[in-house]
Amino acid sequence: MRWSWFMPYHFFIKRIEEREERKERERAFYENGSLLLEKLIVCCNAKPIPIPTFSPQQLLLATNNFSSSEQLVIGFSIWYKGSLEGRIVLIKRLDGLANLAINDLVISAQMSGHSNVLKPIGCCLHTLSPIFVFEFPSNGFLADRIYVSRVTELQHQPMGWERRLKIARQIAHALSYLHTAFPRPVIHMSIHMRSILLDEHDVPKLSNFYYSVSIPEGETDVEAHRAFHVNAPEFKASRKVTEKFDVYCFGQLLLHLLTGKDIHNRAQGSCINEIVDPAILAEDGEGGVSLEHQLQAVVDLALTCTVEDPQRRPTMVDVTKQLRRIERFAETGEVLLGNLQNLKLHESFEEHASASLKRNASSDEIQAVNEASERPLEV
């Protein structure tokens, strides 16, 4: 008799728990969905961006119940390798950080037409914190292929200079797109070696748009509440930033690509042989003079990107054009003058400053970015 009484009671309790779990999932879906819709309206002018959805059960199955053996990154976000619908994917969880997670998804979706951005595949909104699915970058973080300490620890082959330079130009192109392709310029706010991943062909994929902000219509700057890893002087002084914040961070990225180290010093006046990654200097092949000229030109560009006054920094469009010139120097023997002023990039600064007041991406700017890349922009 006691057993027959216990069974219905146990069943009743289980039904209550299942009902509460269902209500929790529905509440999470409405809250996360509202945040997502609000962000899409603000960032995309209410233009539809299709984002497929997955159920919690699908993602549990894809990650073997979010097994620790499938974890790739553990920090304020947790990344998993998963298998979903017959393909290997990257699954991101940011527990308790729904706003940052949705910001990352929306801007990634907004930028998904660019070949050098990590593409979102879908999301799950039925969990307390949304979970997002991205294409899988099988060659990992750029940092693990550049920083000498990581290359040694992981026993990777050092990345050659030609590949480093191409990656720099491709990421510059993606940032140019971010700054100019939309009615309201977007500032990434988190450019560093671990926000760039590599696919199986070492094609770079820009990611981590958690802290990205848009400049309001009619404004020339925006107050940013957070920045990650690299802080430009103007952010430290006022929290007000423009697109030139990303330029500063990109200049630091160039120095890291050159040196193979996580450095923040200026390197001004230093001899090339003293600062460049020995793996670059050890490369075999012809044209030692052309390599030296390329390296010096990139150092000069990095130093110009990281000047203290943001108004004196080039735009990312100009940076992309200059990096393409540096690449072509090895191909054509084109004369390279490392100083940006000699390359007449500074002549365009006032023009860009004037255009930025209108806060509209002109067709000329988009065309300039297109010409700076071997791939056309998809707009």
mmCIF file of N, CA and C in Angstrom, residues 48-129:
data_model
loop_
_atom_site.group_PDB
_atom_site.id
_atom_site.type_symbol
_atom_site.label_atom_id
_atom_site.label_comp_id
_atom_site.label_asym_id
_atom_site.label_seq_id
_atom_site.Cartn_x
_atom_site.Cartn_y
_atom_site.Cartn_z
ATOM 1 N N PRO A 48 15.612 42.510 -41.879
ATOM 2 C CA PRO A 48 15.645 41.130 -41.387
ATOM 3 C C PRO A 48 16.998 40.467 -41.622
ATOM 4 N N ILE A 49 17.521 39.820 -40.594
ATOM 5 C CA ILE A 49 18.721 38.994 -40.706
ATOM 6 C C ILE A 49 18.337 37.604 -40.226
ATOM 7 N N PRO A 50 18.229 36.638 -41.130
ATOM 8 C CA PRO A 50 17.798 35.304 -40.708
ATOM 9 C C PRO A 50 18.830 34.643 -39.797
ATOM 10 N N ILE A 51 18.401 34.241 -38.609
ATOM 11 C CA ILE A 51 19.268 33.557 -37.652
ATOM 12 C C ILE A 51 18.563 32.276 -37.232
ATOM 13 N N PRO A 52 18.980 31.125 -37.741
ATOM 14 C CA PRO A 52 18.329 29.855 -37.376
ATOM 15 C C PRO A 52 18.424 29.605 -35.881
ATOM 16 N N THR A 53 17.466 28.862 -35.336
ATOM 17 C CA THR A 53 17.469 28.535 -33.915
ATOM 18 C C THR A 53 17.585 27.025 -33.720
ATOM 19 N N PHE A 54 18.218 26.668 -32.613
ATOM 20 C CA PHE A 54 18.367 25.272 -32.230
ATOM 21 C C PHE A 54 17.783 25.072 -30.838
ATOM 22 N N SER A 55 17.359 23.851 -30.549
ATOM 23 C CA SER A 55 16.807 23.546 -29.237
ATOM 24 C C SER A 55 17.934 23.217 -28.269
ATOM 25 N N PRO A 56 17.673 23.346 -26.952
ATOM 26 C CA PRO A 56 18.687 22.934 -25.973
ATOM 27 C C PRO A 56 19.105 21.477 -26.151
ATOM 28 N N GLN A 57 18.154 20.627 -26.516
ATOM 29 C CA GLN A 57 18.461 19.212 -26.696
ATOM 30 C C GLN A 57 19.451 19.008 -27.841
ATOM 31 N N GLN A 58 19.288 19.769 -28.916
ATOM 32 C CA GLN A 58 20.222 19.648 -30.041
ATOM 33 C C GLN A 58 21.644 20.013 -29.632
ATOM 34 N N LEU A 59 21.784 21.060 -28.823
ATOM 35 C CA LEU A 59 23.114 21.494 -28.420
ATOM 36 C C LEU A 59 23.716 20.567 -27.362
ATOM 37 N N LEU A 60 22.876 20.015 -26.507
ATOM 38 C CA LEU A 60 23.361 19.011 -25.559
ATOM 39 C C LEU A 60 23.922 17.806 -26.305
ATOM 40 N N LEU A 61 23.190 17.368 -27.319
ATOM 41 C CA LEU A 61 23.646 16.237 -28.118
ATOM 42 C C LEU A 61 24.916 16.583 -28.884
ATOM 43 N N ALA A 62 24.986 17.809 -29.398
ATOM 44 C CA ALA A 62 26.140 18.230 -30.204
ATOM 45 C C ALA A 62 27.424 18.271 -29.399
ATOM 46 N N THR A 63 27.312 18.550 -28.088
ATOM 47 C CA THR A 63 28.497 18.725 -27.232
ATOM 48 C C THR A 63 28.669 17.607 -26.209
ATOM 49 N N ASN A 64 27.898 16.525 -26.380
ATOM 50 C CA ASN A 64 27.951 15.430 -25.397
ATOM 51 C C ASN A 64 27.654 15.962 -24.005
ATOM 52 N N ASN A 65 26.491 16.650 -23.905
ATOM 53 C CA ASN A 65 26.045 17.269 -22.640
ATOM 54 C C ASN A 65 27.035 18.317 -22.122
ATOM 55 N N PHE A 66 27.573 19.097 -23.046
ATOM 56 C CA PHE A 66 28.568 20.130 -22.716
ATOM 57 C C PHE A 66 29.714 19.525 -21.912
ATOM 58 N N SER A 67 30.220 18.459 -22.439
ATOM 59 C CA SER A 67 31.308 17.730 -21.791
ATOM 60 C C SER A 67 32.579 18.575 -21.728
ATOM 61 N N SER A 68 33.292 18.448 -20.625
ATOM 62 C CA SER A 68 34.560 19.176 -20.482
ATOM 63 C C SER A 68 35.577 18.735 -21.534
ATOM 64 N N SER A 69 35.416 17.531 -22.056
ATOM 65 C CA SER A 69 36.345 17.053 -23.088
ATOM 66 C C SER A 69 36.166 17.792 -24.396
ATOM 67 N N GLU A 70 35.029 18.481 -24.561
ATOM 68 C CA GLU A 70 34.770 19.244 -25.789
ATOM 69 C C GLU A 70 35.061 20.728 -25.611
ATOM 70 N N GLN A 71 35.504 21.132 -24.409
ATOM 71 C CA GLN A 71 35.778 22.544 -24.170
ATOM 72 C C GLN A 71 37.060 22.984 -24.870
ATOM 73 N N LEU A 72 36.991 24.141 -25.520
ATOM 74 C CA LEU A 72 38.156 24.717 -26.200
ATOM 75 C C LEU A 72 38.711 25.911 -25.445
ATOM 76 N N VAL A 73 37.832 26.708 -24.868
ATOM 77 C CA VAL A 73 38.231 27.932 -24.162
ATOM 78 C C VAL A 73 37.385 28.047 -22.905
ATOM 79 N N ILE A 74 38.032 28.388 -21.795
ATOM 80 C CA ILE A 74 37.315 28.640 -20.553
ATOM 81 C C ILE A 74 37.737 30.008 -20.037
ATOM 82 N N GLY A 75 36.796 30.912 -19.942
ATOM 83 C CA GLY A 75 37.061 32.252 -19.434
ATOM 84 C C GLY A 75 35.730 32.840 -19.034
ATOM 85 N N PHE A 76 35.500 34.116 -19.371
ATOM 86 C CA PHE A 76 34.182 34.659 -19.079
ATOM 87 C C PHE A 76 33.154 34.070 -20.043
ATOM 88 N N SER A 77 33.646 33.469 -21.146
ATOM 89 C CA SER A 77 32.810 32.653 -22.017
ATOM 90 C C SER A 77 33.448 31.271 -22.137
ATOM 91 N N ILE A 78 32.611 30.283 -22.406
ATOM 92 C CA ILE A 78 33.092 28.918 -22.577
ATOM 93 C C ILE A 78 32.784 28.487 -24.002
ATOM 94 N N TRP A 79 33.801 28.018 -24.700
ATOM 95 C CA TRP A 79 33.652 27.585 -26.081
ATOM 96 C C TRP A 79 33.772 26.075 -26.156
ATOM 97 N N TYR A 80 32.893 25.481 -26.967
ATOM 98 C CA TYR A 80 32.889 24.034 -27.149
ATOM 99 C C TYR A 80 33.024 23.690 -28.634
ATOM 100 N N LYS A 81 33.639 22.576 -28.888
ATOM 101 C CA LYS A 81 33.612 21.984 -30.212
ATOM 102 C C LYS A 81 32.438 21.029 -30.255
ATOM 103 N N GLY A 82 31.612 21.124 -31.289
ATOM 104 C CA GLY A 82 30.433 20.272 -31.365
ATOM 105 C C GLY A 82 30.180 19.772 -32.774
ATOM 106 N N SER A 83 29.294 18.820 -32.877
ATOM 107 C CA SER A 83 28.877 18.278 -34.176
ATOM 108 C C SER A 83 27.376 18.475 -34.292
ATOM 109 N N LEU A 84 26.973 19.282 -35.270
ATOM 110 C CA LEU A 84 25.568 19.660 -35.403
ATOM 111 C C LEU A 84 25.144 19.564 -36.857
ATOM 112 N N GLU A 85 24.136 18.752 -37.110
ATOM 113 C CA GLU A 85 23.594 18.581 -38.465
ATOM 114 C C GLU A 85 24.678 18.220 -39.470
ATOM 115 N N GLY A 86 25.591 17.339 -39.035
ATOM 116 C CA GLY A 86 26.590 16.804 -39.946
ATOM 117 C C GLY A 86 27.812 17.678 -40.157
ATOM 118 N N ARG A 87 27.976 18.738 -39.363
ATOM 119 C CA ARG A 87 29.153 19.595 -39.519
ATOM 120 C C ARG A 87 29.751 19.915 -38.157
ATOM 121 N N ILE A 88 31.060 20.155 -38.141
ATOM 122 C CA ILE A 88 31.739 20.558 -36.915
ATOM 123 C C ILE A 88 31.507 22.051 -36.699
ATOM 124 N N VAL A 89 31.138 22.427 -35.477
ATOM 125 C CA VAL A 89 30.789 23.820 -35.189
ATOM 126 C C VAL A 89 31.454 24.266 -33.891
ATOM 127 N N LEU A 90 31.473 25.578 -33.697
ATOM 128 C CA LEU A 90 31.923 26.199 -32.457
ATOM 129 C C LEU A 90 30.686 26.679 -31.712
ATOM 130 N N ILE A 91 30.565 26.305 -30.444
ATOM 131 C CA ILE A 91 29.404 26.675 -29.641
ATOM 132 C C ILE A 91 29.876 27.532 -28.467
ATOM 133 N N LYS A 92 29.291 28.728 -28.336
ATOM 134 C CA LYS A 92 29.700 29.681 -27.300
ATOM 135 C C LYS A 92 28.620 29.808 -26.224
ATOM 136 N N ARG A 93 29.053 29.731 -24.974
ATOM 137 C CA ARG A 93 28.174 29.998 -23.833
ATOM 138 C C ARG A 93 28.735 31.153 -23.016
ATOM 139 N N LEU A 94 27.886 32.125 -22.696
ATOM 140 C CA LEU A 94 28.266 33.220 -21.796
ATOM 141 C C LEU A 94 27.247 33.265 -20.687
ATOM 142 N N ASP A 95 27.432 32.451 -19.685
ATOM 143 C CA ASP A 95 26.454 32.351 -18.613
ATOM 144 C C ASP A 95 26.340 33.672 -17.851
ATOM 145 N N GLY A 96 25.101 34.183 -17.772
ATOM 146 C CA GLY A 96 24.842 35.409 -17.033
ATOM 147 C C GLY A 96 25.216 36.677 -17.764
ATOM 148 N N LEU A 97 25.573 36.569 -19.051
ATOM 149 C CA LEU A 97 26.010 37.748 -19.818
ATOM 150 C C LEU A 97 25.223 37.846 -21.124
ATOM 151 N N ALA A 98 23.910 37.823 -21.004
ATOM 152 C CA ALA A 98 23.050 37.778 -22.186
ATOM 153 C C ALA A 98 23.255 38.984 -23.102
ATOM 154 N N ASN A 99 23.403 40.176 -22.502
ATOM 155 C CA ASN A 99 23.566 41.386 -23.330
ATOM 156 C C ASN A 99 24.823 41.319 -24.191
ATOM 157 N N LEU A 100 25.941 40.895 -23.586
ATOM 158 C CA LEU A 100 27.184 40.785 -24.349
ATOM 159 C C LEU A 100 27.067 39.710 -25.415
ATOM 160 N N ALA A 101 26.455 38.588 -25.061
ATOM 161 C CA ALA A 101 26.324 37.483 -26.002
ATOM 162 C C ALA A 101 25.502 37.893 -27.216
ATOM 163 N N ILE A 102 24.399 38.591 -26.980
ATOM 164 C CA ILE A 102 23.527 39.002 -28.084
ATOM 165 C C ILE A 102 24.204 40.073 -28.930
ATOM 166 N N ASN A 103 24.971 40.949 -28.303
ATOM 167 C CA ASN A 103 25.735 41.939 -29.066
ATOM 168 C C ASN A 103 26.694 41.244 -30.033
ATOM 169 N N ASP A 104 27.365 40.209 -29.543
ATOM 170 C CA ASP A 104 28.294 39.434 -30.372
ATOM 171 C C ASP A 104 27.571 38.804 -31.545
ATOM 172 N N LEU A 105 26.410 38.199 -31.279
ATOM 173 C CA LEU A 105 25.658 37.528 -32.339
ATOM 174 C C LEU A 105 25.171 38.503 -33.400
ATOM 175 N N VAL A 106 24.573 39.613 -32.958
ATOM 176 C CA VAL A 106 23.959 40.543 -33.906
ATOM 177 C C VAL A 106 25.003 41.166 -34.832
ATOM 178 N N ILE A 107 26.122 41.604 -34.280
ATOM 179 C CA ILE A 107 27.124 42.249 -35.129
ATOM 180 C C ILE A 107 27.832 41.216 -35.999
ATOM 181 N N SER A 108 28.030 40.006 -35.476
ATOM 182 C CA SER A 108 28.581 38.934 -36.315
ATOM 183 C C SER A 108 27.655 38.658 -37.497
ATOM 184 N N ALA A 109 26.343 38.632 -37.234
ATOM 185 C CA ALA A 109 25.375 38.409 -38.316
ATOM 186 C C ALA A 109 25.376 39.572 -39.301
ATOM 187 N N GLN A 110 25.489 40.779 -38.778
ATOM 188 C CA GLN A 110 25.543 41.979 -39.607
ATOM 189 C C GLN A 110 26.762 41.946 -40.528
ATOM 190 N N MET A 111 27.857 41.366 -40.037
ATOM 191 C CA MET A 111 29.121 41.325 -40.777
ATOM 192 C C MET A 111 29.314 40.018 -41.541
ATOM 193 N N SER A 112 28.334 39.132 -41.532
ATOM 194 C CA SER A 112 28.542 37.778 -42.033
ATOM 195 C C SER A 112 28.809 37.709 -43.534
ATOM 196 N N GLY A 113 28.530 38.802 -44.258
ATOM 197 C CA GLY A 113 28.849 38.813 -45.685
ATOM 198 C C GLY A 113 30.325 38.968 -45.973
ATOM 199 N N HIS A 114 31.122 39.272 -44.956
ATOM 200 C CA HIS A 114 32.557 39.468 -45.152
ATOM 201 C C HIS A 114 33.298 38.163 -44.911
ATOM 202 N N SER A 115 34.226 37.846 -45.782
ATOM 203 C CA SER A 115 34.911 36.551 -45.720
ATOM 204 C C SER A 115 35.885 36.432 -44.567
ATOM 205 N N ASN A 116 36.195 37.534 -43.886
ATOM 206 C CA ASN A 116 37.156 37.487 -42.779
ATOM 207 C C ASN A 116 36.498 37.751 -41.426
ATOM 208 N N VAL A 117 35.244 37.350 -41.312
ATOM 209 C CA VAL A 117 34.504 37.428 -40.051
ATOM 210 C C VAL A 117 33.974 36.033 -39.720
ATOM 211 N N LEU A 118 34.088 35.634 -38.452
ATOM 212 C CA LEU A 118 33.580 34.343 -38.016
ATOM 213 C C LEU A 118 32.058 34.354 -38.136
ATOM 214 N N LYS A 119 31.525 33.452 -38.936
ATOM 215 C CA LYS A 119 30.110 33.498 -39.292
ATOM 216 C C LYS A 119 29.237 32.754 -38.283
ATOM 217 N N PRO A 120 28.147 33.390 -37.838
ATOM 218 C CA PRO A 120 27.191 32.693 -36.965
ATOM 219 C C PRO A 120 26.336 31.743 -37.779
ATOM 220 N N ILE A 121 26.037 30.600 -37.188
ATOM 221 C CA ILE A 121 25.191 29.596 -37.835
ATOM 222 C C ILE A 121 23.800 29.609 -37.235
ATOM 223 N N GLY A 122 23.708 29.888 -35.933
ATOM 224 C CA GLY A 122 22.406 29.903 -35.290
ATOM 225 C C GLY A 122 22.532 30.146 -33.803
ATOM 226 N N CYS A 123 21.403 30.002 -33.091
ATOM 227 C CA CYS A 123 21.403 30.279 -31.653
ATOM 228 C C CYS A 123 20.346 29.447 -30.956
ATOM 229 N N CYS A 124 20.456 29.390 -29.640
ATOM 230 C CA CYS A 124 19.424 28.801 -28.785
ATOM 231 C C CYS A 124 19.040 29.853 -27.756
ATOM 232 N N LEU A 125 17.770 30.233 -27.752
ATOM 233 C CA LEU A 125 17.297 31.286 -26.856
ATOM 234 C C LEU A 125 16.496 30.728 -25.692
ATOM 235 N N HIS A 126 16.375 29.402 -25.605
ATOM 236 C CA HIS A 126 15.538 28.792 -24.572
ATOM 237 C C HIS A 126 16.287 28.522 -23.268
ATOM 238 N N THR A 127 17.527 28.955 -23.174
ATOM 239 C CA THR A 127 18.307 28.785 -21.947
ATOM 240 C C THR A 127 18.429 30.136 -21.249
ATOM 241 N N LEU A 128 18.749 30.124 -19.947
ATOM 242 C CA LEU A 128 18.806 31.374 -19.192
ATOM 243 C C LEU A 128 19.730 32.383 -19.859
ATOM 244 N N SER A 129 20.896 31.923 -20.285
ATOM 245 C CA SER A 129 21.776 32.748 -21.110
ATOM 246 C C SER A 129 21.807 32.136 -22.502
#
